[in-house]
Backbone as a chain_set.jsonl record, in Angstrom:
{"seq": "XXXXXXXXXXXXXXXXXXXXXXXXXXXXXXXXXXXXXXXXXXXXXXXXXXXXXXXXXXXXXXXXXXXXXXXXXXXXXXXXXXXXXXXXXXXXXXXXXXXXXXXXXXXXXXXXXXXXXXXXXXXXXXXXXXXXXXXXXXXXXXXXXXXXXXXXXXXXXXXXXXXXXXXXXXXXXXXXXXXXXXXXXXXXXXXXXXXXXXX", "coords": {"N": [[-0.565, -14.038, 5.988], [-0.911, -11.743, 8.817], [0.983, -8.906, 8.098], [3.284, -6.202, 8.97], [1.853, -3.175, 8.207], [-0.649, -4.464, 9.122], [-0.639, -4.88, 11.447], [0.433, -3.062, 13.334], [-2.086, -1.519, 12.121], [-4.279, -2.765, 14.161], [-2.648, -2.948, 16.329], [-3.359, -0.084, 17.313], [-6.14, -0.155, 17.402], [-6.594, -1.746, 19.655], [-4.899, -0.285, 21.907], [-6.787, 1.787, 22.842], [-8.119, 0.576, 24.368], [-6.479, -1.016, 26.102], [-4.165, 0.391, 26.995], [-3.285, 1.515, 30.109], [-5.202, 0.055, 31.511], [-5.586, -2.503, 33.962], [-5.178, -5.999, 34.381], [-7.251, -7.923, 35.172], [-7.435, -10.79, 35.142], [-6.981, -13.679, 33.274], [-7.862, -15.874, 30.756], [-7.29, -19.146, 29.546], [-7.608, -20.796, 27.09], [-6.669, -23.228, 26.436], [-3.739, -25.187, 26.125], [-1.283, -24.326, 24.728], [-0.4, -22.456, 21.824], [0.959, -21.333, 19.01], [3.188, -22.059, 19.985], [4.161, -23.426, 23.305], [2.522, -21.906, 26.442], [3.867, -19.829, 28.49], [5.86, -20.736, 31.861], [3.031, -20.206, 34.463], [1.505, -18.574, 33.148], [-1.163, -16.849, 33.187], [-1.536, -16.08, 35.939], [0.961, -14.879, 36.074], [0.174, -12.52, 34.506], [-1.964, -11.6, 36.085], [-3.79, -8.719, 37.922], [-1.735, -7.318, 36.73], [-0.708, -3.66, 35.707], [-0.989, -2.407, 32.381], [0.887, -0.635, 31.026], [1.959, 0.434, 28.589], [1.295, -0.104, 24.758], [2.696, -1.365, 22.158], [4.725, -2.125, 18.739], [7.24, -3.992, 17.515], [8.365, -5.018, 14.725], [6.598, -7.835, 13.026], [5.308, -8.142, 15.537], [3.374, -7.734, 18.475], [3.672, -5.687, 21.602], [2.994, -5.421, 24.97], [3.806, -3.504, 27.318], [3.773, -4.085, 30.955], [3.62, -3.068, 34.17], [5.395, -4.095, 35.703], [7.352, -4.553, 35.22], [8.175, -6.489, 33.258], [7.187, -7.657, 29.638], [4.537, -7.96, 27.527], [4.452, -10.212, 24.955], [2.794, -10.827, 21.595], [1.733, -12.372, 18.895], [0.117, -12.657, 15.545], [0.135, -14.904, 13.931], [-1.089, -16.507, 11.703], [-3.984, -16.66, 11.177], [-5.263, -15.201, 12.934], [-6.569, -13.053, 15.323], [-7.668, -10.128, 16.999], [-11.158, -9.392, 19.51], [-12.865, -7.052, 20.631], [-14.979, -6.731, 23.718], [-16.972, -5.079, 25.033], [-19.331, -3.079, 27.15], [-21.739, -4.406, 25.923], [-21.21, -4.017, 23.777], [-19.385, -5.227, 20.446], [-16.028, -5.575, 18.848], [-13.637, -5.367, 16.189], [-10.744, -4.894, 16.426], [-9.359, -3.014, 13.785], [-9.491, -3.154, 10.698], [-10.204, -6.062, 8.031], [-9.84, -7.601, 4.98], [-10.731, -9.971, 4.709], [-13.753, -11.901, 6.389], [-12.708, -11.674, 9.704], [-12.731, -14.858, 11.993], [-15.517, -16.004, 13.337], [-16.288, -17.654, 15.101], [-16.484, -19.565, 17.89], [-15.006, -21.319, 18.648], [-12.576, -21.33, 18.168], [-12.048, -19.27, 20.567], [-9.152, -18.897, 22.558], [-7.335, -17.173, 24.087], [-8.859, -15.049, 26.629], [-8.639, -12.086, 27.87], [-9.881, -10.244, 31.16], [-10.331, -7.021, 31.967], [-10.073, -4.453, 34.128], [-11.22, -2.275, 33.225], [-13.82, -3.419, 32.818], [-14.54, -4.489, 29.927], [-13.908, -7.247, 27.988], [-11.098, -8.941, 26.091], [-10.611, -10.337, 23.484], [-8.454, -13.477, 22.004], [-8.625, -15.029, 18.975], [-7.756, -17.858, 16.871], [-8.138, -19.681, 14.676], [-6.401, -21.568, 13.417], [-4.327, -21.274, 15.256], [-1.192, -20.66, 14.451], [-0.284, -18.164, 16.174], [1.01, -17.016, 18.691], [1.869, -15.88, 22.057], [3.729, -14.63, 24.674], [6.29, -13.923, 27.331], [8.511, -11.717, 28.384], [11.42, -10.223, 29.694], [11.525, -6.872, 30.176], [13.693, -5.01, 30.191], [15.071, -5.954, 28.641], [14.439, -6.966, 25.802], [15.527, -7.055, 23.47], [17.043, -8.771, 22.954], [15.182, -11.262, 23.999], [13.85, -14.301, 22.719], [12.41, -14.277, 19.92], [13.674, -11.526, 18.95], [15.711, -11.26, 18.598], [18.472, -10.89, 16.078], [16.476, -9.205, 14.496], [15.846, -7.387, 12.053], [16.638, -3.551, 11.011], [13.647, -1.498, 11.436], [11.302, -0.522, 9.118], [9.492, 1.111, 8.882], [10.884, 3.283, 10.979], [12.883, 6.169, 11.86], [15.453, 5.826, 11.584], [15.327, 4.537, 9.041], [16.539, 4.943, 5.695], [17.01, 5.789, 2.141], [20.183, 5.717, 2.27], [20.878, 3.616, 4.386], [19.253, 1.454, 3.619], [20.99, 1.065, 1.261], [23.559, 0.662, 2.354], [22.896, -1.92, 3.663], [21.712, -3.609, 1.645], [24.759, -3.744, 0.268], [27.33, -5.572, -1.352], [25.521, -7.805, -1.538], [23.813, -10.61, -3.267], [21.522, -11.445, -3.371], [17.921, -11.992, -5.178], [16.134, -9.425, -5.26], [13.412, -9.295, -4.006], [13.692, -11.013, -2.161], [15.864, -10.097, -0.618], [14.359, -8.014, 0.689], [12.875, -9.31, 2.258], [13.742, -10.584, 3.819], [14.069, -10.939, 7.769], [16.289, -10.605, 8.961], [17.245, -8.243, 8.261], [16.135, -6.054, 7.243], [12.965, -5.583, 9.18], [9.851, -7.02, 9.362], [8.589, -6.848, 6.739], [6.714, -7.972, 4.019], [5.48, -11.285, 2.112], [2.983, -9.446, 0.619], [3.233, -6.692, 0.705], [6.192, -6.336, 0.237], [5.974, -7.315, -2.611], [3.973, -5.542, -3.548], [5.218, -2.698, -3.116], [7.565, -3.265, -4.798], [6.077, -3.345, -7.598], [5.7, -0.728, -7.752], [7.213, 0.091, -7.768], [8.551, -0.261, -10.523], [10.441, -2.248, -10.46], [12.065, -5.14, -10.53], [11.018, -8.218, -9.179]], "CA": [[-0.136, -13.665, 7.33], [-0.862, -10.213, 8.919], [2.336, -8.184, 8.029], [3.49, -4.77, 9.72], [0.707, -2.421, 8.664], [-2.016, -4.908, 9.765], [-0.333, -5.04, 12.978], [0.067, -1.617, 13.682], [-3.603, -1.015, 12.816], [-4.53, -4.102, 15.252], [-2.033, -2.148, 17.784], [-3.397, 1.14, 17.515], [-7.535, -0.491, 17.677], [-6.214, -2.174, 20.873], [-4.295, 0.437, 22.734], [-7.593, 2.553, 23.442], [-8.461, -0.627, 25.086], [-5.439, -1.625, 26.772], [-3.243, 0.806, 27.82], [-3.797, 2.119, 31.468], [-5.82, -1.198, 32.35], [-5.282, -3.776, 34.765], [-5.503, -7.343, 33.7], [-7.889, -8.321, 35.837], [-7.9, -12.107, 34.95], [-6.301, -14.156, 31.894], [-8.717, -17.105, 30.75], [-6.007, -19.526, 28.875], [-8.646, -22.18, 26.92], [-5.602, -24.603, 25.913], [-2.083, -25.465, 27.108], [-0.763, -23.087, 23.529], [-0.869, -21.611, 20.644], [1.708, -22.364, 18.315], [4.426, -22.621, 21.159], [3.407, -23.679, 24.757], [2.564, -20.412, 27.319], [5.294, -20.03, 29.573], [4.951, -20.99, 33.076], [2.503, -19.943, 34.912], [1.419, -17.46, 32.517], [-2.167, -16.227, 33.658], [-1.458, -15.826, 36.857], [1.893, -13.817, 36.282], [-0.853, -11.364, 34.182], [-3.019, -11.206, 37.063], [-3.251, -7.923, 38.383], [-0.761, -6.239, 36.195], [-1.027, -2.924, 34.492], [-0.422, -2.472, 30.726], [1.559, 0.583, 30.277], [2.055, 0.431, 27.051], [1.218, -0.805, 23.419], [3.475, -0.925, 21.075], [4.931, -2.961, 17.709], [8.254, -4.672, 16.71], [8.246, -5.942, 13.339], [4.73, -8.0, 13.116], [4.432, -8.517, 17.076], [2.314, -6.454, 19.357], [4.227, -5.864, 22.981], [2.319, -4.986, 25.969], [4.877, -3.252, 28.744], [3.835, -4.456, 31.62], [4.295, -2.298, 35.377], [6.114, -4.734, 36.819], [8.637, -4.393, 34.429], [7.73, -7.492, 31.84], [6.467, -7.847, 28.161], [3.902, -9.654, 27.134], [4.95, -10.668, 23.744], [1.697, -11.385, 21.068], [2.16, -12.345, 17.463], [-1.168, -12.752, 15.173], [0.275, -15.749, 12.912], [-1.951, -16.747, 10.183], [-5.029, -16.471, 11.375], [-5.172, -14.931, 14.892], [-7.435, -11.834, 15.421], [-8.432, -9.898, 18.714], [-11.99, -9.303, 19.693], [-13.0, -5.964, 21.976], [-16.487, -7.092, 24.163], [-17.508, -4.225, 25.887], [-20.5, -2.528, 27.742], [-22.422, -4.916, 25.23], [-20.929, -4.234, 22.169], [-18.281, -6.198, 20.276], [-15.585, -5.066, 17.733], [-12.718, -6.034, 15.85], [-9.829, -3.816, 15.758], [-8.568, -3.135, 12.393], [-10.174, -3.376, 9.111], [-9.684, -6.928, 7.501], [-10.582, -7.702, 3.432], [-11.374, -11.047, 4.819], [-14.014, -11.396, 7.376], [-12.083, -12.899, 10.752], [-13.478, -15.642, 12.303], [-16.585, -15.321, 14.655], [-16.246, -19.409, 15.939], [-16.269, -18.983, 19.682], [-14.417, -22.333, 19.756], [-11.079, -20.998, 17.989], [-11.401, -18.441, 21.432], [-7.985, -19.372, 22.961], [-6.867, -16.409, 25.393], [-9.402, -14.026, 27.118], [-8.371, -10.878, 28.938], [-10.636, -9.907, 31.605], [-9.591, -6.389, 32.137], [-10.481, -3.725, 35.158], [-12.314, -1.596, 32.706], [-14.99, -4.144, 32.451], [-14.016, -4.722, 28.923], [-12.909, -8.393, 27.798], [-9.979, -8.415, 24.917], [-10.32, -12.356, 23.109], [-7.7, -13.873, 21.431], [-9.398, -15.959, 18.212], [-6.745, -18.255, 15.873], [-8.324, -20.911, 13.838], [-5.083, -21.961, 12.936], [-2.953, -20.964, 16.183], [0.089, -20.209, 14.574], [0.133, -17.439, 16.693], [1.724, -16.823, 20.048], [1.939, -15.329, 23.677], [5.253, -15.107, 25.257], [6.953, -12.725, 28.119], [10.742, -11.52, 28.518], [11.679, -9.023, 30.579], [11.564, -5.367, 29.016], [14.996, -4.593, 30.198], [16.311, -7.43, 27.417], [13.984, -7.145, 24.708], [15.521, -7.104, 21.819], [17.733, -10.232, 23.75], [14.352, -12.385, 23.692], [14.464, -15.281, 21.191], [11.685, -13.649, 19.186], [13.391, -10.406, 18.551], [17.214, -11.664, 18.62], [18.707, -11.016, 15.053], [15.908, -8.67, 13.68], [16.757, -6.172, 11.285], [15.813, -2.578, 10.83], [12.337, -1.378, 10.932], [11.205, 0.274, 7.845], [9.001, 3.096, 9.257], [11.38, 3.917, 11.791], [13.778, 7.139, 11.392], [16.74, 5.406, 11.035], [15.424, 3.755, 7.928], [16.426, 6.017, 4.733], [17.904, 5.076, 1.512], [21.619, 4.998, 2.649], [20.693, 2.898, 4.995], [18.812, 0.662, 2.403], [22.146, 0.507, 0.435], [24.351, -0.202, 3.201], [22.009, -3.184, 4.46], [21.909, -4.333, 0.203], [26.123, -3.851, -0.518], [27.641, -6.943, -1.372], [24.842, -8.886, -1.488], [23.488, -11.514, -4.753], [19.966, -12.583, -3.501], [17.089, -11.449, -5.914], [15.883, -8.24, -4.525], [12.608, -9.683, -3.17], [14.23, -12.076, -1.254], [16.965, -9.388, -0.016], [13.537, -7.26, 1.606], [11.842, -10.225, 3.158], [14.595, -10.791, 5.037], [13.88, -10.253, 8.977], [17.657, -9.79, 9.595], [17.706, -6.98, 7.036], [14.467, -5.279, 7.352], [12.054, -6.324, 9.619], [8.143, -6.742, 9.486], [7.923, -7.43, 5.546], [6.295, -9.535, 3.916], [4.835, -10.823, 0.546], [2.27, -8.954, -0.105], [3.678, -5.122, 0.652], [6.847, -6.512, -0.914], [5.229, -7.434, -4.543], [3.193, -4.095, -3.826], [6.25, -1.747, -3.347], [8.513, -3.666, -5.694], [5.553, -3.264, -8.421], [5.382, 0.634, -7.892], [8.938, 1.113, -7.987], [9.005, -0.739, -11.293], [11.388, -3.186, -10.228], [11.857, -6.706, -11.024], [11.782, -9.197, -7.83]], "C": [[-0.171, -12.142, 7.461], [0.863, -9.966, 8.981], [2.335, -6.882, 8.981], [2.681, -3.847, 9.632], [-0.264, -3.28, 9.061], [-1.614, -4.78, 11.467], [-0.568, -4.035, 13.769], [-1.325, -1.359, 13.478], [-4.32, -2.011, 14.021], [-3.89, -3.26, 16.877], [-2.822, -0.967, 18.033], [-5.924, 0.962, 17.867], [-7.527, -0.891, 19.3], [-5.782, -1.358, 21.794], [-5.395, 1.385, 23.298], [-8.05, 2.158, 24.629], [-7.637, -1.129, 26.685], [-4.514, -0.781, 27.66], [-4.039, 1.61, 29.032], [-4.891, 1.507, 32.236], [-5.008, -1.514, 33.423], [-5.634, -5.284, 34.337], [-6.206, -7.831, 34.661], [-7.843, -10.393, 36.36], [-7.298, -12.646, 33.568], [-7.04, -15.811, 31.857], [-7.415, -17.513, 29.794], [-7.435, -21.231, 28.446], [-8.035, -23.57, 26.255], [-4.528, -24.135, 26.559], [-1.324, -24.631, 26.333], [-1.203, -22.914, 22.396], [-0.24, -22.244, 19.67], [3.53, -23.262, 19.021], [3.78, -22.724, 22.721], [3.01, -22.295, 25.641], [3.538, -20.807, 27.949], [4.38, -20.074, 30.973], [3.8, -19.945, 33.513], [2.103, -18.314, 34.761], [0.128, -16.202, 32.748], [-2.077, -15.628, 35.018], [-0.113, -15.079, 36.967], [1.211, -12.173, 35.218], [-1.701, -10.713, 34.849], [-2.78, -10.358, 37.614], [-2.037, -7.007, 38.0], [-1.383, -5.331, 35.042], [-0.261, -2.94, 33.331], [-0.337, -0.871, 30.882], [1.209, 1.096, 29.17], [1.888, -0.531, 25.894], [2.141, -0.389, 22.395], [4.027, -2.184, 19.659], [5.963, -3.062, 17.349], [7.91, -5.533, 15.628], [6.602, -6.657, 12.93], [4.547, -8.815, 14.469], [4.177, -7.155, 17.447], [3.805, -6.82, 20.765], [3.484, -4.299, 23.761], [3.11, -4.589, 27.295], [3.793, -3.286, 29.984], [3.845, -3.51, 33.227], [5.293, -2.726, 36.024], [7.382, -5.301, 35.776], [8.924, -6.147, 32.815], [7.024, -6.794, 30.533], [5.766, -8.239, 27.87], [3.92, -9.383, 25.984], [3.665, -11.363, 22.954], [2.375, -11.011, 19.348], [0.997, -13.174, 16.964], [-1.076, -14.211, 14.617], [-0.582, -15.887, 11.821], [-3.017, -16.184, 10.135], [-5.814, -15.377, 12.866], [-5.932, -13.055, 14.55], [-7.684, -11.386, 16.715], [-10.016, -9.582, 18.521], [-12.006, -8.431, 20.652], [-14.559, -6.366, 22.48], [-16.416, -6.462, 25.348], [-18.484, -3.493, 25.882], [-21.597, -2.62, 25.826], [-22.627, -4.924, 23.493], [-19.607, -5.119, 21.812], [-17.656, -5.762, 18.783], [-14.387, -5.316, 17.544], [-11.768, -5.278, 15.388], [-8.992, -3.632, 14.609], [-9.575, -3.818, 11.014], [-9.408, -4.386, 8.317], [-10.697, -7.128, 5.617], [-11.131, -8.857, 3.364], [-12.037, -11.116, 6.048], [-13.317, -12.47, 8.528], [-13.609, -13.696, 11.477], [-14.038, -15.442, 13.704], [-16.661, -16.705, 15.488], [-15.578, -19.022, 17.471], [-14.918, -20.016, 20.113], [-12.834, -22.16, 19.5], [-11.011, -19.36, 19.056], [-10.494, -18.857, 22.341], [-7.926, -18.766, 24.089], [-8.249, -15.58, 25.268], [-8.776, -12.824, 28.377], [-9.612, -10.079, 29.793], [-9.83, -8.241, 32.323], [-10.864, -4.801, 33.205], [-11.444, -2.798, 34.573], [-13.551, -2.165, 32.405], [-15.16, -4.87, 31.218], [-13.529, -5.992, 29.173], [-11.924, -8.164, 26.401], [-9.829, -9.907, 24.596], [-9.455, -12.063, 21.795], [-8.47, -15.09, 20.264], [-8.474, -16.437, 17.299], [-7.133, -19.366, 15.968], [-7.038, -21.686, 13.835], [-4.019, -22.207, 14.03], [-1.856, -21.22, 15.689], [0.874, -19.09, 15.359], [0.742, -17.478, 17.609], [1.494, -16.039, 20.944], [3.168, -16.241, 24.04], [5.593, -13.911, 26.354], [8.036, -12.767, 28.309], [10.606, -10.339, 28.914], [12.118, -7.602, 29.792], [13.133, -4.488, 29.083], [15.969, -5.205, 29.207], [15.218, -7.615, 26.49], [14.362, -7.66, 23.595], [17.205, -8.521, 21.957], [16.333, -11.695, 23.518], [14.771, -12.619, 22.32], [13.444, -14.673, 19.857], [12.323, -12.601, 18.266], [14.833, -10.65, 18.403], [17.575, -11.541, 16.499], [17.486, -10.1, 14.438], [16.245, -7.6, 13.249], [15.404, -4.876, 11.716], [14.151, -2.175, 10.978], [12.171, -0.169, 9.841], [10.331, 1.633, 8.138], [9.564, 3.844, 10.474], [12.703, 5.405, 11.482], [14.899, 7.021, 11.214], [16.881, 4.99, 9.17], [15.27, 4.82, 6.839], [17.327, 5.061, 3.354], [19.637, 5.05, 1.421], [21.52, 4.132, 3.333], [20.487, 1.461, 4.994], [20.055, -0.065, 1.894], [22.975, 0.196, 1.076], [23.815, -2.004, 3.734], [22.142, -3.953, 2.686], [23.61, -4.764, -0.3], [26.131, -5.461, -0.333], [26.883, -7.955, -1.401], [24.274, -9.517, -3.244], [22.556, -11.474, -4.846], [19.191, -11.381, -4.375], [16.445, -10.54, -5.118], [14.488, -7.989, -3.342], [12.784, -10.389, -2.033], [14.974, -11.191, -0.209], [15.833, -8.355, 1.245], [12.696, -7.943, 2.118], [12.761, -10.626, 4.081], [14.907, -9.86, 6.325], [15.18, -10.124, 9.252], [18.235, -8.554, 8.737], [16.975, -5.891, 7.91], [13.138, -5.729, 8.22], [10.239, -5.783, 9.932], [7.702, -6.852, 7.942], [7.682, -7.779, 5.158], [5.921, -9.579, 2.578], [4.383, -9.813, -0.215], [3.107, -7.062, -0.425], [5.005, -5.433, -0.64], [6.881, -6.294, -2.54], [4.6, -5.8, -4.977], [4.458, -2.745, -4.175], [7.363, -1.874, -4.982], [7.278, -3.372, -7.464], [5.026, -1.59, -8.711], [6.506, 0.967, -8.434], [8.99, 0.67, -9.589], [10.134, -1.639, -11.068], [11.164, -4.708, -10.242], [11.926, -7.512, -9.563], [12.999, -9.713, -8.055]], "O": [[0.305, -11.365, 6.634], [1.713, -10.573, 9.632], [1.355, -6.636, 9.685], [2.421, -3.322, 10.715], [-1.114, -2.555, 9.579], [-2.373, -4.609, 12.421], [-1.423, -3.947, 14.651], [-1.952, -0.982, 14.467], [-5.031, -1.368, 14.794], [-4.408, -3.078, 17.979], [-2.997, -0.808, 19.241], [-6.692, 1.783, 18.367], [-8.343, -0.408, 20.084], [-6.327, -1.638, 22.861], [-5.029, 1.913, 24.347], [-8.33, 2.828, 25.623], [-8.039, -1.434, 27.808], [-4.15, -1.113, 28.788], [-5.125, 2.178, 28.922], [-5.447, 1.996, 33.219], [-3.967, -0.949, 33.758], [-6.766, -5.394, 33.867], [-5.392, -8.484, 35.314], [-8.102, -10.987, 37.407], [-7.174, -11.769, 32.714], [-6.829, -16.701, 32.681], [-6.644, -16.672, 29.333], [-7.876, -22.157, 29.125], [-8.595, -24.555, 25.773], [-4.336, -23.144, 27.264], [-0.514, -23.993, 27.006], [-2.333, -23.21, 22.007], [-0.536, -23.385, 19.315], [4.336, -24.166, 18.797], [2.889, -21.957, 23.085], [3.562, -21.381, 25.028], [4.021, -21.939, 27.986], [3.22, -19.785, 31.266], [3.7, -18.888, 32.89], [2.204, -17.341, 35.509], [0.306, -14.998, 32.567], [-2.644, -14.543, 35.152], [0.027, -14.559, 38.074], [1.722, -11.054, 35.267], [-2.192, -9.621, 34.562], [-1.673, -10.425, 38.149], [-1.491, -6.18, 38.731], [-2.067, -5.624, 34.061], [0.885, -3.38, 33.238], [-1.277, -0.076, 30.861], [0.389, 1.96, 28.858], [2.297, -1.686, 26.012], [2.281, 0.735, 21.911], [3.487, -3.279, 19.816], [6.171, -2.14, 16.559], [7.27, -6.583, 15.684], [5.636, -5.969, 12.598], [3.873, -9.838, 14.582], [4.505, -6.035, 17.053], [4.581, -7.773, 20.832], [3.403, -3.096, 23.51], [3.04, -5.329, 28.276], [2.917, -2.423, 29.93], [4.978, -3.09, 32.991], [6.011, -2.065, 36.774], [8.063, -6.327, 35.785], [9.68, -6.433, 31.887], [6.476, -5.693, 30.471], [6.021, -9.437, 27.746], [3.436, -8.294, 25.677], [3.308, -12.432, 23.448], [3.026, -10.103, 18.832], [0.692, -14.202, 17.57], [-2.105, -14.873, 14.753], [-0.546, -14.982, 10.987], [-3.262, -15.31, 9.304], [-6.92, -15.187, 13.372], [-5.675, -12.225, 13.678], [-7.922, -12.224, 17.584], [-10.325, -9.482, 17.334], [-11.312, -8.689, 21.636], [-15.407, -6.314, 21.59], [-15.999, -6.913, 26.415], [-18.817, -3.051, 24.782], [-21.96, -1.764, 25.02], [-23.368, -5.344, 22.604], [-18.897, -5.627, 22.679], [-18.352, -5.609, 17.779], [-13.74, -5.546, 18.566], [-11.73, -4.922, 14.211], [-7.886, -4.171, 14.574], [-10.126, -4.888, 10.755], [-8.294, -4.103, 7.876], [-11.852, -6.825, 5.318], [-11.877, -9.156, 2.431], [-11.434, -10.612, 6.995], [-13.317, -13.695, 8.409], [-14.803, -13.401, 11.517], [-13.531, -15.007, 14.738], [-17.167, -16.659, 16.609], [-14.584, -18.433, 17.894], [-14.146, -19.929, 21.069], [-11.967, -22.617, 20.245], [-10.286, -18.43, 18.702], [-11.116, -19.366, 23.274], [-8.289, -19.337, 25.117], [-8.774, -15.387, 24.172], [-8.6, -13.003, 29.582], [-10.311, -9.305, 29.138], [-8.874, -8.334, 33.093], [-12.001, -4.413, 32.935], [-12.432, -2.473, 35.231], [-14.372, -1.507, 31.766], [-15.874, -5.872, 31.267], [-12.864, -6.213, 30.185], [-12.111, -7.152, 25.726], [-9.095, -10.645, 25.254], [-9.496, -11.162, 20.958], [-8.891, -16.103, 20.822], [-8.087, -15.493, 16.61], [-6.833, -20.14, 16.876], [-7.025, -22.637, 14.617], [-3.091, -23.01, 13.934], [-1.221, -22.066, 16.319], [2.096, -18.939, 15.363], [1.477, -18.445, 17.411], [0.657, -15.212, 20.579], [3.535, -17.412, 23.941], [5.026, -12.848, 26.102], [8.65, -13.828, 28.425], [9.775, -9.515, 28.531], [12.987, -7.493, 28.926], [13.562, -3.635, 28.306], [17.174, -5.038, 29.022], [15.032, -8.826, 26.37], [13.788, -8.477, 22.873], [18.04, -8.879, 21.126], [16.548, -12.795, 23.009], [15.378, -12.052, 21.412], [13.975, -14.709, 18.748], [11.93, -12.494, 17.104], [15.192, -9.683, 17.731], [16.83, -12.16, 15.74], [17.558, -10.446, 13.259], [16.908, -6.803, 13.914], [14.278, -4.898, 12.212], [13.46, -2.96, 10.328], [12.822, 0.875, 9.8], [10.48, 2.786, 7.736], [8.981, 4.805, 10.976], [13.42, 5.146, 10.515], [15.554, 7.936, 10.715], [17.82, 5.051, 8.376], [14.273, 5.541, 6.808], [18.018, 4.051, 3.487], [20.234, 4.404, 0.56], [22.361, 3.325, 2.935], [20.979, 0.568, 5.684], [20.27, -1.274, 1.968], [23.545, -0.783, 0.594], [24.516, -2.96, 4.065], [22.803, -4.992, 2.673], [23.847, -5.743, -1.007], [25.466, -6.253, 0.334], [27.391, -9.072, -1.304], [24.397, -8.811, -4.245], [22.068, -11.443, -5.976], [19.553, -10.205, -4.389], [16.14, -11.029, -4.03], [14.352, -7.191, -2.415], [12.053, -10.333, -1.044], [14.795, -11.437, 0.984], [16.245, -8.015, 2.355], [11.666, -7.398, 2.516], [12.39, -11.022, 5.186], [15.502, -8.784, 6.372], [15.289, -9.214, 10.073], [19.379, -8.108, 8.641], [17.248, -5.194, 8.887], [12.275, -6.317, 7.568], [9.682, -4.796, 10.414], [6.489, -6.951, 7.758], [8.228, -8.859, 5.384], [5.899, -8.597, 1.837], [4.875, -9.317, -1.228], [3.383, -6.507, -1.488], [5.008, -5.073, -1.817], [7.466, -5.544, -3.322], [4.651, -5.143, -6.016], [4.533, -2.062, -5.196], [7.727, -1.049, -5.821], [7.941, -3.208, -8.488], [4.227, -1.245, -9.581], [6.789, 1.816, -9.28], [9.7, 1.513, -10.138], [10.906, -1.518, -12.02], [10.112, -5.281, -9.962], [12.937, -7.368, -8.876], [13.559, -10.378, -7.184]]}, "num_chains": 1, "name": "protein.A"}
């Protein structure tokens, strides 16, 4: 599963793309993903600009003008696609190549720059969701998530306040999204195997 730096590079390939569009159009090629779309989800995209790109934990969020979110999370498999003025490119550098199968294309964004932005998840564990940007961190998505680790709050007092009192094996204690949020196996094993530390 993409973790927090894949995301962020995924966010930051996308945002050249995205921010200061218009959504022109939202193709929707099934009923969901790994949870249903919310009502009448293409057509509350239609015609709205994207502000902003940005990343909680390992979702993307797209602010909206009209004062919404749109809420995207990669799950397992889930990749974007950029198809513009006849080229086509895949934001973010993967070690595996994502999948080019037209028929795992789910969502399409038809967007005012002429530019389309496809949604591709073999798997669809992923998601699309919206909650109002005034109650973010109120959506059910983002309710209970801990810390983010490259944010400026996060230092090691911080660390050790979020660890006191606790038992669980130390891998376990930094995969946990109400601790720390956006970590995952792999960085885990990676950090925990620099520091010298035992999981």
């Amino acid at each position: 599963m993409p973790e927090l730096p894949e995301v962020e590079t995924v966010r930051r390939g996308l945002a050249p793309f995205l921010e200061g569009t218009v959504i022109e159009k939202v193709e929707l090629r099934r009923p969901d993903l790994r949870i249903p779309f919310p009502p009448r989800f293409a057509r509350r995209l239609a015609g709205r600009k994207i502000e902003s790109l940005s990343r909680r934990a390992k979702y993307l969020l797209a602010e909206l003008d009209d004062g919404t979110v749109l809420i995207m999370h990669l799950g397992m498999s889930g990749s974007f696609r950029i198809e513009a003025d006849a080229a086509t490119a895949i934001p973010g550098a993967y070690y595996h190549a994502r999948s080019e199968r037209r028929a795992h294309d789910h969502v399409v964004f038809h967007l005012s720059s002429g530019a389309k932005v496809v949604f591709n998840d073999p798997r669809r564990f992923g998601l699309m969701d919206l909650a109002p940007c005034s109650d973010i961190n109120g959506a059910r998505h983002f309710r209970g998530l801990g810390v983010e680790p490259l944010g400026n709050a996060f230092d090691g007092a911080m660390l050790a306040k979020l660890f006191g009192g606790r038992s669980a094996p130390l891998k376990s204690a930094l995969m946990d999204q109400r601790l720390i949020a956006g970590l995952g196996n792999i960085y885990v094993c990676e950090a925990l195997w620099r520091a010298h530390l035992s999981p």
